Short mmCIF file of C-alpha atoms in Angstrom, two decimals:
data_model
loop_
_atom_site.label_atom_id
_atom_site.label_comp_id
_atom_site.label_asym_id
_atom_site.label_seq_id
_atom_site.Cartn_x
_atom_site.Cartn_y
_atom_site.Cartn_z
CA MET A 1 0.02 -0.22 -0.05
CA LEU A 2 2.63 2.29 0.79
CA LYS A 3 4.42 2.19 -2.29
CA LYS A 4 1.25 2.81 -4.37
CA TYR A 5 1.47 6.25 -2.73
CA SER A 6 5.18 6.74 -2.62
CA LYS A 7 5.17 8.82 -5.61
CA THR A 8 2.60 10.92 -4.14
CA LEU A 9 4.69 11.21 -0.93
CA ILE A 10 7.51 12.05 -2.51
CA ILE A 11 5.94 15.04 -4.50
CA THR A 12 4.14 16.35 -1.38
CA THR A 13 6.74 16.06 0.53
CA ILE A 14 8.53 18.30 -1.73
CA ILE A 15 5.91 21.02 -2.43
CA ILE A 16 5.60 21.18 1.61
CA LEU A 17 9.43 22.05 1.20
CA LEU A 18 9.12 24.73 -1.31
CA PRO A 19 8.51 27.25 1.30
CA MET A 20 12.37 27.05 2.42
CA LEU A 21 13.12 28.09 -1.12
CA ALA A 22 11.53 31.30 -1.09
CA GLY A 23 13.09 32.10 2.49
CA VAL A 24 16.49 31.26 0.83
CA ILE A 25 15.49 33.55 -1.84
CA LEU A 26 14.10 36.55 0.25
CA TRP A 27 16.74 35.80 3.02
CA ASN A 28 18.49 39.19 3.48
CA LYS A 29 15.20 41.10 3.67
CA LEU A 30 13.49 38.79 6.25
CA PRO A 31 14.08 40.46 9.70
CA GLU A 32 15.61 38.21 12.56
CA GLN A 33 12.49 37.90 14.55
CA PHE A 34 10.36 35.68 12.76
CA PRO A 35 6.61 35.70 13.37
CA ILE A 36 5.43 31.95 13.98
CA HIS A 37 2.46 32.30 15.88
CA PHE A 38 -0.95 34.31 15.54
CA ASN A 39 -3.82 34.56 18.50
CA ALA A 40 -7.42 34.41 17.65
CA ALA A 41 -7.45 38.18 16.69
CA GLY A 42 -4.84 37.66 13.95
CA GLU A 43 -2.31 39.18 15.78
CA VAL A 44 1.44 38.09 16.00
CA ASP A 45 1.63 36.90 19.57
CA GLY A 46 5.17 34.15 19.20
CA PHE A 47 8.34 35.07 17.07
CA GLY A 48 11.23 32.75 16.58
CA SER A 49 14.90 33.32 14.86
CA LYS A 50 15.27 33.52 10.98
CA ASP A 51 16.79 30.25 10.78
CA PHE A 52 13.23 28.57 12.28
CA GLY A 53 11.42 30.37 10.30
CA VAL A 54 12.71 29.97 7.26
CA PHE A 55 13.87 26.00 7.57
CA GLY A 56 12.18 24.57 10.84
CA LEU A 57 8.67 24.80 10.39
CA PRO A 58 8.49 23.32 7.13
CA LEU A 59 10.61 20.32 8.50
CA ILE A 60 8.48 20.03 11.39
CA LEU A 61 5.23 19.72 8.46
CA VAL A 62 7.62 17.21 6.30
CA ALA A 63 7.67 15.26 9.64
CA ILE A 64 4.19 15.31 10.43
CA HIS A 65 3.27 14.91 7.25
CA CYS A 66 5.62 11.65 6.57
CA LEU A 67 4.33 10.20 10.05
CA CYS A 68 0.73 10.72 9.54
CA VAL A 69 0.61 9.16 6.26
CA VAL A 70 3.17 6.51 7.05
CA GLY A 71 1.59 5.70 9.84
CA SER A 72 -1.71 5.45 8.74
CA LEU A 73 -1.19 2.96 5.73
CA LYS A 74 1.68 0.82 7.91
CA LEU A 75 -0.61 0.76 11.26
CA GLU A 76 -4.31 0.55 9.81
CA PRO A 77 -5.80 -2.92 10.18
CA LYS A 78 -8.54 -1.66 7.02
CA ALA A 79 -5.82 -0.16 4.79
CA GLU A 80 -7.44 -1.22 1.99
CA ASN A 81 -10.52 1.12 2.80
CA LEU A 82 -8.21 3.91 2.71
CA GLU A 83 -7.93 3.80 -0.81
CA GLY A 84 -10.01 6.99 -2.62
CA LYS A 85 -10.52 10.23 -2.42
CA LEU A 86 -10.25 10.91 0.30
CA PHE A 87 -7.00 9.90 1.52
CA SER A 88 -5.90 11.71 -1.42
CA LEU A 89 -7.22 14.99 -0.07
CA VAL A 90 -5.37 14.46 3.32
CA LEU A 91 -2.59 13.54 1.68
CA TRP A 92 -2.56 17.06 0.37
CA ILE A 93 -3.88 18.97 3.28
CA THR A 94 -0.23 19.38 4.35
CA PRO A 95 1.59 20.38 1.22
CA VAL A 96 -1.35 23.01 0.60
CA LEU A 97 -1.23 23.88 4.42
CA SER A 98 2.72 24.60 3.84
CA ILE A 99 2.42 26.81 0.98
CA VAL A 100 -0.25 29.26 2.48
CA MET A 101 0.71 29.29 5.83
CA ASN A 102 4.10 29.82 4.75
CA ALA A 103 3.61 32.96 2.23
CA LEU A 104 0.97 34.62 5.04
CA VAL A 105 4.13 34.43 7.29
CA TYR A 106 6.75 35.92 4.72
CA CYS A 107 4.21 38.73 4.02
CA THR A 108 3.61 39.47 7.51
CA ALA A 109 7.72 39.33 8.18
CA LEU A 110 8.14 41.28 5.40
CA GLY A 111 6.03 44.04 7.12
CA MET A 112 2.71 43.70 4.68
CA ASN A 113 -0.64 43.84 6.89
CA MET A 114 -2.20 40.39 6.45
CA ASN A 115 -5.86 40.20 8.27
CA MET A 116 -5.19 37.17 9.95
CA GLN A 117 -8.41 37.53 11.90
CA ILE A 118 -10.84 36.81 8.36
CA ILE A 119 -7.62 34.63 6.34
CA LEU A 120 -7.39 31.56 8.46
CA PRO A 121 -11.62 31.43 8.85
CA LEU A 122 -12.04 31.59 5.60
CA LEU A 123 -9.38 28.72 4.83
CA ILE A 124 -10.56 26.55 7.66
CA GLY A 125 -14.19 26.87 6.71
CA LEU A 126 -13.18 25.73 2.79
CA LEU A 127 -11.21 22.92 4.03
CA MET A 128 -14.29 21.49 6.32
CA VAL A 129 -16.87 22.24 3.14
CA ILE A 130 -14.41 20.64 1.14
CA VAL A 131 -14.09 17.40 3.51
CA GLY A 132 -17.93 17.77 4.21
CA ASN A 133 -18.26 16.67 0.36
CA TRP A 134 -15.94 13.90 0.84
CA LEU A 135 -17.15 12.31 4.24
CA PRO A 136 -19.91 10.27 2.67
CA LYS A 137 -17.55 8.26 0.74
CA CYS A 138 -15.60 7.60 3.54
CA LYS A 139 -14.96 3.89 4.13
CA PRO A 140 -14.64 2.05 7.55
CA THR A 141 -11.09 2.59 9.39
CA ARG A 142 -9.32 3.61 12.34
CA THR A 143 -7.65 6.60 10.60
CA LEU A 144 -10.30 9.07 8.86
CA GLY A 145 -13.61 9.69 9.48
CA ILE A 146 -15.75 9.68 12.56
CA LYS A 147 -14.47 7.14 14.67
CA LEU A 148 -16.95 5.80 17.43
CA PRO A 149 -17.23 2.48 19.24
CA TRP A 150 -20.42 2.03 17.17
CA THR A 151 -19.50 2.98 13.90
CA LEU A 152 -16.82 0.79 14.01
CA ALA A 153 -18.52 -2.21 15.27
CA ASP A 154 -21.61 -1.40 12.44
CA GLU A 155 -20.73 -0.57 9.23
CA GLU A 156 -24.29 0.75 8.64
CA ASN A 157 -24.01 3.00 11.20
CA TRP A 158 -20.47 4.52 9.82
CA ASN A 159 -22.35 4.69 6.55
CA ARG A 160 -25.18 6.63 7.62
CA THR A 161 -23.48 8.71 10.34
CA HIS A 162 -21.00 9.75 7.38
CA ARG A 163 -23.75 10.65 5.00
CA PHE A 164 -25.39 12.60 7.79
CA ALA A 165 -22.19 14.45 8.67
CA GLY A 166 -21.14 15.49 5.08
CA PRO A 167 -23.76 18.10 4.92
CA VAL A 168 -23.49 18.97 8.76
CA TRP A 169 -19.82 19.72 7.94
CA VAL A 170 -20.66 21.65 4.71
CA ILE A 171 -23.32 23.97 6.27
CA CYS A 172 -20.73 24.83 9.10
CA GLY A 173 -17.79 25.36 6.95
CA MET A 174 -19.93 28.07 4.80
CA VAL A 175 -21.35 29.29 8.40
CA ILE A 176 -17.40 29.72 9.32
CA MET A 177 -16.58 31.47 6.05
CA LEU A 178 -19.46 34.08 6.28
CA CYS A 179 -18.56 34.37 10.13
CA ALA A 180 -15.10 35.93 8.99
CA LEU A 181 -16.58 37.95 6.39
CA ILE A 182 -19.00 40.15 8.66
CA GLY A 183 -16.64 39.68 11.94
CA GLY A 184 -17.82 41.79 14.86
CA THR A 185 -20.34 40.02 17.06
CA PHE A 186 -21.00 37.26 14.76
CA LEU A 187 -17.46 35.74 15.47
CA TRP A 188 -18.94 33.48 18.44
CA VAL A 189 -20.87 31.62 15.31
CA MET A 190 -17.64 30.26 14.99
CA PRO A 191 -16.94 28.16 17.84
CA ALA A 192 -20.69 26.87 17.95
CA ALA A 193 -19.85 25.91 14.08
CA PHE A 194 -16.98 23.76 15.12
CA VAL A 195 -18.84 22.24 18.82
CA ALA A 196 -21.82 21.58 16.03
CA MET A 197 -19.24 19.61 13.88
CA ILE A 198 -18.48 17.41 16.10
CA VAL A 199 -21.54 16.98 18.57
CA VAL A 200 -24.16 17.04 15.64
CA PRO A 201 -23.14 13.72 13.94
CA THR A 202 -22.21 12.10 17.06
CA VAL A 203 -25.69 12.47 18.78
CA TYR A 204 -27.36 11.15 15.12
CA SER A 205 -24.63 8.23 15.52
CA TRP A 206 -25.58 7.29 19.03
CA LEU A 207 -29.33 7.30 18.28
CA HIS A 208 -29.02 5.20 15.37
CA PHE A 209 -26.97 3.16 17.69
CA LYS A 210 -29.87 2.84 20.27
CA GLY A 211 -32.55 2.12 17.58
CA LYS A 212 -34.21 5.64 17.85
CA ILE A 213 -33.42 6.08 14.30
CA LYS A 214 -34.48 3.67 11.58
#
């Protein structure tokens, strides 16, 4: 199974490391104190060295990416169920995240005004919409999906839960994106949307397990 995805793993790893090249090109223009963390208001509240910002962050992402992919394929007892578009999507999340987040960090380091309070929720909401579209196609595994004792024990429960959860995630993702654009007093809706994405499918799955939903 790992051999099947080895080419994709190599390509995605290279993409994750691409921001290092940008950092080398921009090296003389980048500050020594590198922004590496943003608070909920989108303000920089953590700094690191330029070396860590340019080289350390991409290398950490590569380590996480390879560990998750290799671990999933090697340790998953139902590895054959990982095949499909959802796992392909998982393979590309970290590379896209590396390019987008490093671009935002570099722009901030260079003094550009990046409104993280809008940009980050928009990206997160978009990711939730994309994942929500693929959740109904997710096959039973212990790696991906809504892994509850009763979903793992009953394939029908798993399938119905994920078909139900897909639209819930899409709606919540769209709400998060809308709240990012509206801002202000609507920001409290975003945490509620995150909670709903987890709680609503879990309750539905449990009700099906108890025979309350036919």
